[in-house]
């Protein structure tokens, strides 16, 4: 049995197919002056072919999965049309007199390093998209064929070192039961595509492509992140029962779409919301029954461009989301960018530890012009729906007060200009720094709501860099310190008549749902595809049962025992986690 990351839910049993693309080895090769034009021609021809290939993949994806997922390949095409990127490659060919393929590799590798170093999971995993485009260009320069997974002869489970979004888009659901990879994370585009195709997937299995052979019988457990190789008959029977059980539960969850997220005894009702990065993500949120947007990551508007987005551009993006949600709440997080996410038009300092440095609200309070532009855009959009503002990375009262002063200035300006906005717009903060969680009673007096960002709260509380594989095992959402901090934040908000949500990964973790419900969490915001199962779990429990689980968890000292206790409680409800 191998443990990885559960990337797409479901259980599959079948024959392994080892997928290996021909490895590209690009060596530096010096060229003469009279060869420069030839290398530039090779580059331009490769870009042309790559565009044609990606347009075709985009069309196929549009047919199979719709416009939303086809946007992934629009992003790939935008990379191919990036003038800055290709002027860098051309300049390298001309000035360093190096071959086209090596120039592409070195420039693309530089961008991969930048994205790989980013703290945000979603942004970090965009490195895979850049790598995918770069490898496509290099293969087309060298004339190396690109394997196509749409032409499989039999039904299989794909095992690979990694799958690019292009690979995943070409998977034939009738032939591919599931897939497992050495690399990748839950927020990679490959994982997102797998969830859209409803193909079970486990990623981040390290060396699985070396440990499984063609034809081995494998079980993929995309619910818990396990892969089993050549299991015995008893294990096969057990997982076949689980597979059938999961399919039944999936059908049941479709019937929950229009029902509210309330406990079985109707004593407690919560809000299930979705995390989004762009207006295009709203469709998936609504299709999965989201009752709001609990986190709109605005930084994507600022990325992959040479200048800051204008107030008008931001206003249009926020307005589009507000209107699409038709009165349902939309929490817009103000710019969460910093040393780990470089913007070419901002003169950001080099920092030894950017995750604890000049970023998020700290950057915005320093760059008042940038911050006020965004606040004006959000306020203007609030006239078109139920928008809420959320400040990230707040450590204490002073930052809230300074941010609110700038917000007041923005409101005053709009009033003088006669521009409509929601005069009663709610303003909250992300609780992701331990200091904010500890003094939540003080902060609750000056905000309308809290949203707990567990990804950072956990790593800051436990002093664990979750990107460091050597210590990743210490990143534990069920650590007693984390559970107690969450409880403290919720209680502090309720004492002041305010509410607390959660927008970190923990909110969508099925095992965490009963615990958070019992702790008194008011709103859960998660990946859209996680909403149906979270709703089923909430509707299966009586509120007193969830509270009892939470009370027990608060006095327990072992994270694994807490998880076992919750899983056992879910099992009694007919939910196997």
Coordinates of C-alpha atoms in Angstrom, one line a residue:
X1 CA 0.0 0.0 0.0
X2 CA 1.3 3.5 -0.9
X3 CA 0.0 6.8 0.6
X4 CA -0.3 9.9 -1.5
X5 CA -2.7 12.9 -1.9
X6 CA -6.4 12.2 -2.6
X7 CA -6.8 14.4 -5.8
X8 CA -10.2 13.2 -7.2
X9 CA -12.7 11.1 -5.2
X10 CA -13.8 7.5 -6.1
X11 CA -12.5 3.9 -6.0
X12 CA -11.2 2.0 -9.1
X13 CA -9.8 -1.5 -9.5
X14 CA -8.0 -2.5 -12.7
X15 CA -4.9 -3.2 -14.7
X16 CA -1.9 -0.8 -14.5
X17 CA -0.7 1.0 -17.6
X18 CA 2.7 2.7 -17.1
X19 CA 2.7 5.9 -19.1
X20 CA 6.1 7.3 -19.9
X21 CA 6.8 10.0 -22.4
X22 CA 10.2 10.0 -24.1
X23 CA 12.5 11.9 -21.8
X24 CA 13.8 15.1 -23.2
X25 CA 17.4 15.7 -22.7
X26 CA 18.3 19.3 -23.7
X27 CA 22.0 20.1 -23.7
X28 CA 23.6 23.5 -24.3
X29 CA 24.7 23.9 -27.9
X30 CA 26.5 26.9 -29.2
X31 CA 25.6 28.2 -32.6
X32 CA 27.4 30.5 -35.1
X33 CA 26.2 34.0 -36.2
X34 CA 24.9 32.6 -39.4
X35 CA 22.7 30.0 -37.5
X36 CA 20.8 32.5 -35.4
X37 CA 18.1 33.1 -38.0
X38 CA 17.6 29.4 -38.4
X39 CA 17.2 28.9 -34.6
X40 CA 14.7 31.8 -34.5
X41 CA 12.8 30.2 -37.3
X42 CA 12.7 26.8 -35.5
X43 CA 11.4 28.6 -32.4
X44 CA 8.6 30.4 -34.3
X45 CA 7.6 27.2 -36.2
X46 CA 7.4 25.3 -33.0
X47 CA 5.2 28.0 -31.4
X48 CA 2.9 27.8 -34.4
X49 CA 2.6 24.0 -34.2
X50 CA 2.1 24.2 -30.4
X51 CA -0.7 26.7 -30.8
X52 CA -2.4 24.4 -33.4
X53 CA -2.1 21.4 -31.0
X54 CA -3.4 23.4 -28.0
X55 CA -6.3 24.8 -30.0
X56 CA -7.3 21.2 -30.9
X57 CA -7.0 20.1 -27.2
X58 CA -9.0 23.1 -26.1
X59 CA -11.8 22.3 -28.6
X60 CA -11.9 18.6 -27.4
X61 CA -12.0 19.8 -23.8
X62 CA -14.8 22.2 -24.6
X63 CA -16.9 19.3 -26.0
X64 CA -16.1 16.9 -23.2
X65 CA -16.0 19.2 -20.1
X66 CA -17.4 22.6 -21.2
X67 CA -16.0 26.1 -21.4
X68 CA -14.9 26.3 -17.8
X69 CA -12.2 23.5 -18.1
X70 CA -11.3 24.6 -21.7
X71 CA -10.1 27.9 -20.1
X72 CA -7.1 25.9 -18.8
X73 CA -5.8 25.7 -22.3
X74 CA -6.6 29.3 -23.0
X75 CA -4.1 30.0 -20.2
X76 CA -1.6 27.7 -22.0
X77 CA -2.2 29.6 -25.3
X78 CA -1.7 32.9 -23.4
X79 CA 1.8 31.6 -22.4
X80 CA 2.5 31.0 -26.0
X81 CA 1.5 34.5 -26.8
X82 CA 3.4 36.2 -24.0
X83 CA 5.7 38.8 -25.7
X84 CA 7.9 39.2 -22.6
X85 CA 8.6 35.4 -22.3
X86 CA 9.5 35.0 -26.0
X87 CA 11.5 38.2 -26.2
X88 CA 13.6 36.7 -23.4
X89 CA 14.0 33.4 -25.4
X90 CA 14.9 35.3 -28.6
X91 CA 17.4 37.5 -26.7
X92 CA 19.1 34.4 -25.3
X93 CA 19.4 32.9 -28.7
X94 CA 20.9 36.1 -30.1
X95 CA 23.2 37.2 -27.3
X96 CA 24.3 33.9 -25.9
X97 CA 24.3 32.2 -29.3
X98 CA 22.6 29.1 -28.0
X99 CA 20.3 26.7 -29.7
X100 CA 16.5 27.3 -29.6
X101 CA 15.6 24.3 -27.4
X102 CA 18.2 25.2 -24.8
X103 CA 17.1 28.9 -24.7
X104 CA 13.4 27.7 -24.2
X105 CA 14.5 25.3 -21.4
X106 CA 16.5 27.9 -19.4
X107 CA 13.9 30.7 -19.7
X108 CA 11.0 28.3 -18.9
X109 CA 12.9 26.8 -16.0
X110 CA 13.3 30.2 -14.5
X111 CA 9.6 30.8 -14.5
X112 CA 8.9 27.3 -13.1
X113 CA 11.3 28.1 -10.2
X114 CA 9.4 31.4 -9.5
X115 CA 6.0 29.7 -9.4
X116 CA 7.3 26.6 -7.5
X117 CA 8.5 28.9 -4.7
X118 CA 5.1 30.5 -4.1
X119 CA 3.3 29.8 -0.9
X120 CA -0.3 29.6 -2.3
X121 CA -0.9 26.0 -3.4
X122 CA -2.9 27.0 -6.4
X123 CA -0.2 29.4 -7.6
X124 CA 2.6 27.0 -6.9
X125 CA 1.0 24.3 -9.0
X126 CA 0.7 26.6 -12.0
X127 CA 4.4 25.7 -12.5
X128 CA 3.1 22.4 -14.0
X129 CA 1.2 24.4 -16.6
X130 CA 4.3 26.4 -17.6
X131 CA 6.3 23.2 -17.7
X132 CA 3.7 21.6 -19.9
X133 CA 3.8 24.5 -22.4
X134 CA 7.7 24.6 -22.3
X135 CA 8.0 20.8 -23.0
X136 CA 5.5 21.0 -25.8
X137 CA 7.6 23.8 -27.5
X138 CA 10.9 21.8 -27.0
X139 CA 9.4 18.6 -28.4
X140 CA 8.1 20.4 -31.4
X141 CA 11.6 22.0 -32.0
X142 CA 13.3 18.6 -31.8
X143 CA 10.6 16.7 -33.6
X144 CA 9.9 14.4 -30.7
X145 CA 6.3 13.0 -30.9
X146 CA 3.9 13.8 -28.0
X147 CA 2.1 10.6 -26.8
X148 CA -1.7 10.7 -26.8
X149 CA -3.7 9.0 -24.0
X150 CA -6.9 9.1 -26.1
X151 CA -5.7 6.1 -28.1
X152 CA -5.6 3.3 -25.5
X153 CA -6.6 -0.2 -26.6
X154 CA -8.0 -1.5 -23.3
X155 CA -9.5 -0.3 -20.0
X156 CA -6.7 0.6 -17.6
X157 CA -5.5 2.6 -14.6
X158 CA -2.7 5.0 -15.6
X159 CA 0.4 5.2 -13.5
X160 CA 2.8 8.0 -14.4
X161 CA 5.6 10.1 -13.1
X162 CA 3.4 13.1 -13.8
X163 CA 0.5 13.9 -16.1
X164 CA 0.2 17.3 -17.7
X165 CA -3.1 19.1 -18.1
X166 CA -2.9 18.3 -21.8
X167 CA -2.5 14.6 -21.0
X168 CA -5.5 14.6 -18.6
X169 CA -7.7 16.5 -21.1
X170 CA -7.2 13.7 -23.6
X171 CA -8.2 10.9 -21.3
X172 CA -11.0 8.7 -22.5
X173 CA -13.4 8.0 -19.6
X174 CA -14.4 4.8 -21.2
X175 CA -10.8 3.5 -21.2
X176 CA -9.3 5.2 -18.1
X177 CA -10.6 4.0 -14.8
X178 CA -8.3 6.1 -12.7
X179 CA -4.7 7.5 -12.5
X180 CA -1.9 7.8 -10.0
X181 CA 1.2 10.0 -10.3
X182 CA 4.6 10.4 -8.5
X183 CA 4.1 14.2 -8.5
X184 CA 1.3 16.8 -8.1
X185 CA -1.1 18.2 -5.6
X186 CA -4.8 18.5 -5.0
X187 CA -5.0 22.0 -6.6
X188 CA -3.0 21.2 -9.7
X189 CA -4.9 21.6 -13.0
X190 CA -4.4 17.8 -13.6
X191 CA -6.3 17.1 -10.3
X192 CA -8.9 19.7 -11.2
X193 CA -9.4 18.1 -14.6
X194 CA -9.7 14.6 -13.0
X195 CA -12.4 15.8 -10.7
X196 CA -14.3 17.3 -13.7
X197 CA -14.0 14.0 -15.6
X198 CA -15.0 12.2 -12.4
X199 CA -12.0 9.9 -12.7
X200 CA -10.5 8.8 -9.3
X201 CA -7.0 10.0 -8.8
X202 CA -4.2 9.9 -6.3
X203 CA -1.1 12.1 -6.7
X204 CA 2.1 12.8 -4.9
X205 CA 3.0 9.1 -4.6
X206 CA 6.7 9.9 -5.0
X207 CA 8.2 6.8 -6.9
X208 CA 5.0 4.9 -7.7
X209 CA 5.9 4.8 -11.5
X210 CA 9.0 2.8 -10.6
X211 CA 7.3 0.5 -8.2
X212 CA 4.4 -0.7 -10.3
X213 CA 4.7 -2.8 -13.5
X214 CA 2.5 -2.9 -16.6
X215 CA -0.3 -5.4 -16.0
X216 CA -0.2 -5.3 -12.2
X217 CA -3.6 -5.2 -10.6
X218 CA -4.0 -2.0 -8.6
X219 CA -6.6 -0.4 -6.4
X220 CA -6.9 3.4 -6.4
X221 CA -8.7 4.9 -3.4
X222 CA -9.2 8.5 -4.4
X223 CA -11.1 9.2 -1.2
X224 CA -8.2 8.5 1.2
X225 CA -5.2 8.8 -1.1
X226 CA -4.1 5.2 -1.2
X227 CA -2.8 2.9 -3.9
X228 CA -2.6 -0.9 -3.4
X229 CA -0.6 -3.1 -5.7
X230 CA -1.6 -6.8 -6.4
X231 CA -4.0 -7.1 -3.5
X232 CA -5.2 -10.5 -2.2
X233 CA -8.8 -11.7 -2.9
X234 CA -10.2 -10.5 0.4
X235 CA -8.9 -7.0 -0.1
X236 CA -10.2 -7.0 -3.7
X237 CA -13.7 -8.0 -2.4
X238 CA -13.6 -5.3 0.3
X239 CA -12.7 -2.5 -2.1
X240 CA -15.2 -3.7 -4.7
X241 CA -17.9 -3.3 -1.9
X242 CA -16.6 0.2 -1.1
X243 CA -16.6 1.1 -4.8
X244 CA -20.3 0.1 -5.2
X245 CA -21.1 1.9 -1.9
X246 CA -19.4 5.1 -3.1
X247 CA -21.3 5.1 -6.4
X248 CA -24.6 4.7 -4.5
X249 CA -23.6 7.6 -2.1
X250 CA -22.7 9.7 -5.2
X251 CA -26.2 9.3 -6.6
X252 CA -27.7 10.2 -3.2
X253 CA -25.6 13.4 -3.1
X254 CA -27.1 14.6 -6.4
X255 CA -30.5 14.7 -4.6
X256 CA -29.0 16.9 -1.9
X257 CA -28.2 19.7 -4.3
X258 CA -31.2 22.0 -3.6
X259 CA -31.4 21.0 0.1
X260 CA -29.9 23.2 2.9
X261 CA -26.8 22.2 5.0
X262 CA -28.6 21.6 8.2
X263 CA -28.3 18.9 10.9
X264 CA -30.6 15.9 11.0
X265 CA -32.5 17.4 14.0
X266 CA -32.7 20.8 12.2
X267 CA -31.1 22.4 15.3
X268 CA -28.2 23.8 13.4
X269 CA -27.9 25.3 9.9
X270 CA -24.6 26.3 8.3
X271 CA -23.5 27.8 5.0
X272 CA -21.5 25.9 2.4
X273 CA -19.6 28.1 0.1
X274 CA -17.0 27.7 -2.6
X275 CA -13.4 29.1 -3.0
X276 CA -12.8 30.6 -6.5
X277 CA -9.9 32.3 -8.3
X278 CA -11.7 33.8 -11.3
X279 CA -15.2 34.7 -12.4
X280 CA -15.2 31.5 -14.6
X281 CA -15.2 29.4 -11.4
X282 CA -18.7 30.5 -10.4
X283 CA -20.4 28.0 -12.7
X284 CA -18.8 25.0 -11.0
X285 CA -19.7 26.5 -7.6
X286 CA -23.4 26.8 -8.4
X287 CA -23.5 23.4 -10.1
X288 CA -22.3 21.9 -6.8
X289 CA -24.8 23.7 -4.6
X290 CA -22.7 26.5 -3.2
X291 CA -24.7 28.9 -1.1
X292 CA -22.0 31.7 -1.6
X293 CA -18.4 32.4 -2.4
X294 CA -16.4 32.2 0.8
X295 CA -13.1 33.1 -0.8
X296 CA -12.5 35.0 -4.0
X297 CA -8.7 35.1 -4.5
X298 CA -8.2 38.4 -6.3
X299 CA -4.5 38.0 -6.8
X300 CA -5.1 36.2 -10.1
X301 CA -6.2 39.5 -11.6
X302 CA -2.7 40.8 -10.9
X303 CA -0.7 37.9 -12.2
X304 CA 0.8 37.3 -15.7
X305 CA 0.7 40.9 -16.8
X306 CA 3.1 43.9 -17.1
X307 CA 1.0 46.5 -15.3
X308 CA -1.5 46.6 -12.4
X309 CA -5.1 46.0 -13.3
X310 CA -7.1 49.2 -13.5
X311 CA -10.0 50.0 -11.2
X312 CA -12.4 49.5 -14.1
X313 CA -11.0 46.0 -14.9
X314 CA -11.2 44.9 -11.3
X315 CA -14.7 46.4 -10.9
X316 CA -15.9 44.4 -14.0
X317 CA -14.5 41.1 -12.6
X318 CA -16.0 41.6 -9.1
X319 CA -19.3 42.7 -10.6
X320 CA -19.5 39.6 -12.9
X321 CA -19.1 37.3 -9.8
X322 CA -21.7 39.3 -7.7
X323 CA -24.3 39.2 -10.5
X324 CA -23.7 35.5 -11.3
X325 CA -24.3 34.7 -7.6
X326 CA -27.7 36.5 -7.7
X327 CA -27.7 37.9 -4.2
X328 CA -25.8 35.1 -2.5
X329 CA -22.8 36.3 -0.5
X330 CA -19.4 36.8 -2.1
X331 CA -16.4 37.3 0.1
X332 CA -13.6 39.2 -1.8
X333 CA -10.2 38.8 -0.2
X334 CA -8.1 41.9 -0.8
X335 CA -4.7 41.4 -2.5
X336 CA -2.7 38.6 -1.0
X337 CA 0.6 38.9 -2.7
X338 CA 4.2 39.3 -1.5
X339 CA 7.7 38.2 -1.8
X340 CA 6.8 34.7 -2.9
X341 CA 4.6 35.9 -5.7
X342 CA 6.6 38.4 -7.8
X343 CA 4.8 41.0 -9.8
X344 CA 7.0 42.6 -12.5
X345 CA 5.4 46.1 -12.0
X346 CA 5.9 46.2 -8.2
X347 CA 9.4 46.8 -6.8
X348 CA 9.3 44.0 -4.3
X349 CA 12.3 43.5 -1.9
X350 CA 14.2 40.3 -1.9
X351 CA 13.5 38.5 1.4
X352 CA 15.0 35.6 3.2
X353 CA 11.6 34.5 4.4
X354 CA 8.9 35.9 2.2
X355 CA 6.1 34.0 3.9
X356 CA 6.7 36.0 7.1
X357 CA 7.6 39.2 5.3
X358 CA 6.3 42.1 3.3
X359 CA 3.1 40.7 1.9
X360 CA -0.8 40.7 1.9
X361 CA -2.2 43.5 4.2
X362 CA 1.4 44.7 5.0
X363 CA 2.1 45.4 1.3
X364 CA -1.4 47.0 0.9
X365 CA -1.0 49.4 3.8
X366 CA 2.4 50.4 2.5
X367 CA 1.1 50.8 -1.1
X368 CA -2.0 52.8 -0.3
X369 CA -2.6 53.7 -4.0
X370 CA -2.8 50.1 -5.0
X371 CA -5.0 49.2 -2.0
X372 CA -7.4 52.0 -2.5
X373 CA -7.9 51.2 -6.2
X374 CA -8.9 47.7 -5.3
X375 CA -11.2 48.8 -2.4
X376 CA -13.0 51.3 -4.8
X377 CA -13.5 48.6 -7.3
X378 CA -14.9 46.2 -4.7
X379 CA -17.2 48.9 -3.3
X380 CA -18.6 49.8 -6.7
X381 CA -19.3 46.1 -7.4
X382 CA -21.2 45.9 -4.1
X383 CA -24.0 47.8 -5.7
X384 CA -24.6 44.6 -7.9
X385 CA -24.8 41.9 -5.2
X386 CA -24.0 40.9 -1.6
X387 CA -20.3 41.5 -1.4
X388 CA -18.2 41.3 1.7
X389 CA -14.6 42.5 2.1
X390 CA -11.9 40.4 3.8
X391 CA -8.4 41.5 4.8
X392 CA -5.7 38.8 4.7
X393 CA -2.8 38.1 7.1
X394 CA -4.0 40.3 10.0
X395 CA -1.9 40.0 13.1
X396 CA -3.5 42.6 15.3
X397 CA -5.9 45.5 15.8
X398 CA -3.6 48.2 14.3
X399 CA -3.7 46.7 10.8
X400 CA -7.6 46.4 10.9
X401 CA -7.9 50.1 11.9
X402 CA -5.4 51.3 9.3
X403 CA -7.1 49.3 6.6
X404 CA -10.5 50.6 7.6
X405 CA -9.2 54.2 7.4
X406 CA -8.3 53.6 3.8
X407 CA -11.7 51.9 3.2
X408 CA -13.4 55.0 4.7
X409 CA -11.4 57.3 2.3
X410 CA -12.5 55.2 -0.6
X411 CA -16.2 55.4 0.5
X412 CA -16.0 59.1 1.0
X413 CA -14.5 59.6 -2.5
X414 CA -17.3 57.5 -4.1
X415 CA -20.0 59.4 -2.2
X416 CA -18.5 62.7 -3.5
X417 CA -18.5 61.3 -7.0
X418 CA -22.1 60.1 -6.7
X419 CA -21.2 56.4 -7.2
X420 CA -23.5 53.8 -5.6
X421 CA -22.2 51.2 -3.3
X422 CA -23.4 49.1 -0.3
X423 CA -23.3 51.5 2.6
X424 CA -23.6 48.5 5.0
X425 CA -20.9 46.3 3.4
X426 CA -19.6 43.7 5.8
X427 CA -15.8 43.8 6.6
X428 CA -14.0 40.8 8.0
X429 CA -10.5 39.3 8.4
X430 CA -8.7 36.1 7.6
X431 CA -7.5 34.5 10.9
X432 CA -4.3 32.8 9.7
X433 CA -1.7 34.1 12.2
X434 CA -1.7 32.6 15.7
X435 CA -1.6 36.1 17.3
X436 CA -5.0 36.9 15.6
X437 CA -6.5 33.5 16.8
X438 CA -5.3 34.1 20.4
X439 CA -6.6 37.6 20.7
X440 CA -9.7 37.0 18.6
X441 CA -11.8 38.4 21.5
X442 CA -10.3 41.8 20.9
X443 CA -10.5 41.6 17.1
X444 CA -14.1 40.5 17.1
X445 CA -15.2 43.9 18.5
X446 CA -14.0 45.6 15.3
X447 CA -15.0 43.3 12.4
X448 CA -18.2 41.8 11.1
X449 CA -16.8 38.3 10.6
X450 CA -13.8 35.9 10.8
X451 CA -12.7 33.4 8.2
X452 CA -10.1 31.0 9.4
X453 CA -7.3 30.3 6.9
X454 CA -6.2 26.9 8.2
X455 CA -3.4 26.4 5.6
X456 CA -1.3 29.2 7.1
X457 CA -2.7 28.9 10.6
X458 CA -1.5 25.3 10.9
X459 CA 1.9 25.9 9.4
X460 CA 2.5 29.0 11.6
X461 CA 1.2 27.4 14.7
X462 CA 3.2 24.2 14.3
X463 CA 6.3 25.9 12.7
X464 CA 6.0 23.5 9.7
X465 CA 6.9 24.5 6.2
X466 CA 4.3 22.3 4.4
X467 CA 6.4 22.6 1.2
X468 CA 9.2 20.8 2.9
X469 CA 8.8 17.0 2.3
X470 CA 11.1 16.1 5.2
X471 CA 8.8 17.6 7.8
X472 CA 5.4 17.5 5.9
X473 CA 4.2 14.8 8.3
X474 CA 4.2 17.4 11.1
X475 CA 1.6 19.4 9.2
X476 CA -1.4 18.2 11.2
X477 CA -4.9 19.9 11.1
X478 CA -6.1 17.7 14.0
X479 CA -3.3 18.8 16.3
X480 CA -4.8 19.7 19.7
X481 CA -3.3 23.2 19.5
X482 CA -5.0 23.8 16.1
X483 CA -8.4 22.5 17.3
X484 CA -8.2 24.7 20.4
X485 CA -7.3 27.8 18.4
X486 CA -10.2 27.2 16.0
X487 CA -12.6 26.9 19.0
X488 CA -11.2 30.1 20.5
X489 CA -11.8 32.0 17.3
X490 CA -15.4 30.7 16.9
X491 CA -16.3 31.4 20.6
X492 CA -14.9 34.9 20.5
X493 CA -16.9 35.8 17.4
X494 CA -20.2 34.4 18.8
X495 CA -19.7 36.3 22.1
X496 CA -19.8 39.5 20.1
X497 CA -22.8 38.4 18.0
X498 CA -20.5 37.8 14.9
X499 CA -19.9 34.7 12.8
X500 CA -16.9 32.6 11.8
X501 CA -16.2 30.8 8.6
X502 CA -13.3 28.7 7.3
X503 CA -11.8 28.9 3.9
X504 CA -8.7 26.7 4.3
X505 CA -8.4 23.1 3.0
X506 CA -9.5 21.8 6.4
X507 CA -13.1 23.1 5.7
X508 CA -13.5 20.7 2.8
X509 CA -11.8 17.7 4.5
X510 CA -14.7 15.2 5.1
X511 CA -13.2 13.9 8.4
X512 CA -13.0 17.5 9.7
X513 CA -16.6 18.4 8.9
X514 CA -18.4 16.8 11.9
X515 CA -15.7 18.3 14.2
X516 CA -16.0 21.8 12.8
X517 CA -19.8 21.5 12.9
X518 CA -19.6 20.6 16.6
X519 CA -17.1 23.4 17.4
X520 CA -19.8 25.9 16.1
X521 CA -18.4 26.9 12.7
X522 CA -21.0 29.0 10.8
X523 CA -19.7 28.8 7.3
X524 CA -17.5 26.2 5.4
X525 CA -15.8 27.4 2.2
X526 CA -14.1 24.8 0.0
X527 CA -13.4 23.5 -3.4
X528 CA -16.7 23.3 -5.2
X529 CA -16.6 19.6 -5.8
X530 CA -16.2 19.0 -2.0
X531 CA -19.6 20.6 -1.2
X532 CA -22.0 17.7 -1.9
X533 CA -20.1 15.3 0.5
X534 CA -19.8 17.9 3.2
X535 CA -23.5 18.5 2.9
X536 CA -24.3 14.8 3.2
X537 CA -22.2 14.5 6.3
X538 CA -23.8 17.6 8.0
X539 CA -27.3 16.3 7.2
X540 CA -26.5 12.9 8.6
X541 CA -25.6 14.2 12.1
X542 CA -27.7 15.5 14.9
X543 CA -26.2 18.7 16.3
X544 CA -25.8 17.3 19.8
X545 CA -23.8 14.3 18.3
X546 CA -21.4 16.7 16.5
X547 CA -21.0 18.8 19.7
X548 CA -20.2 15.7 21.7
X549 CA -17.5 14.7 19.1
X550 CA -16.0 18.2 19.4
X551 CA -16.0 18.2 23.2
X552 CA -14.2 14.8 23.2
X553 CA -11.7 16.0 20.6
X554 CA -10.9 19.1 22.7
X555 CA -9.6 16.9 25.6
X556 CA -7.8 14.3 23.4
X557 CA -4.1 14.4 22.8
X558 CA -3.6 12.3 19.7
X559 CA -4.6 13.6 16.3
X560 CA -4.9 10.0 14.8
X561 CA -7.2 9.0 17.6
X562 CA -9.4 12.0 17.0
X563 CA -9.7 11.1 13.3
X564 CA -10.5 7.5 14.1
X565 CA -13.2 8.6 16.5
X566 CA -14.8 10.8 13.8
X567 CA -14.5 8.1 11.1
X568 CA -16.2 5.6 13.4
X569 CA -19.1 8.1 14.0
X570 CA -19.5 8.6 10.3
X571 CA -19.4 4.9 9.6
X572 CA -22.4 4.5 11.9
X573 CA -24.2 7.0 9.7
X574 CA -23.3 4.9 6.6
X575 CA -20.5 7.2 5.5
X576 CA -17.1 5.5 5.0
X577 CA -14.2 7.9 5.1

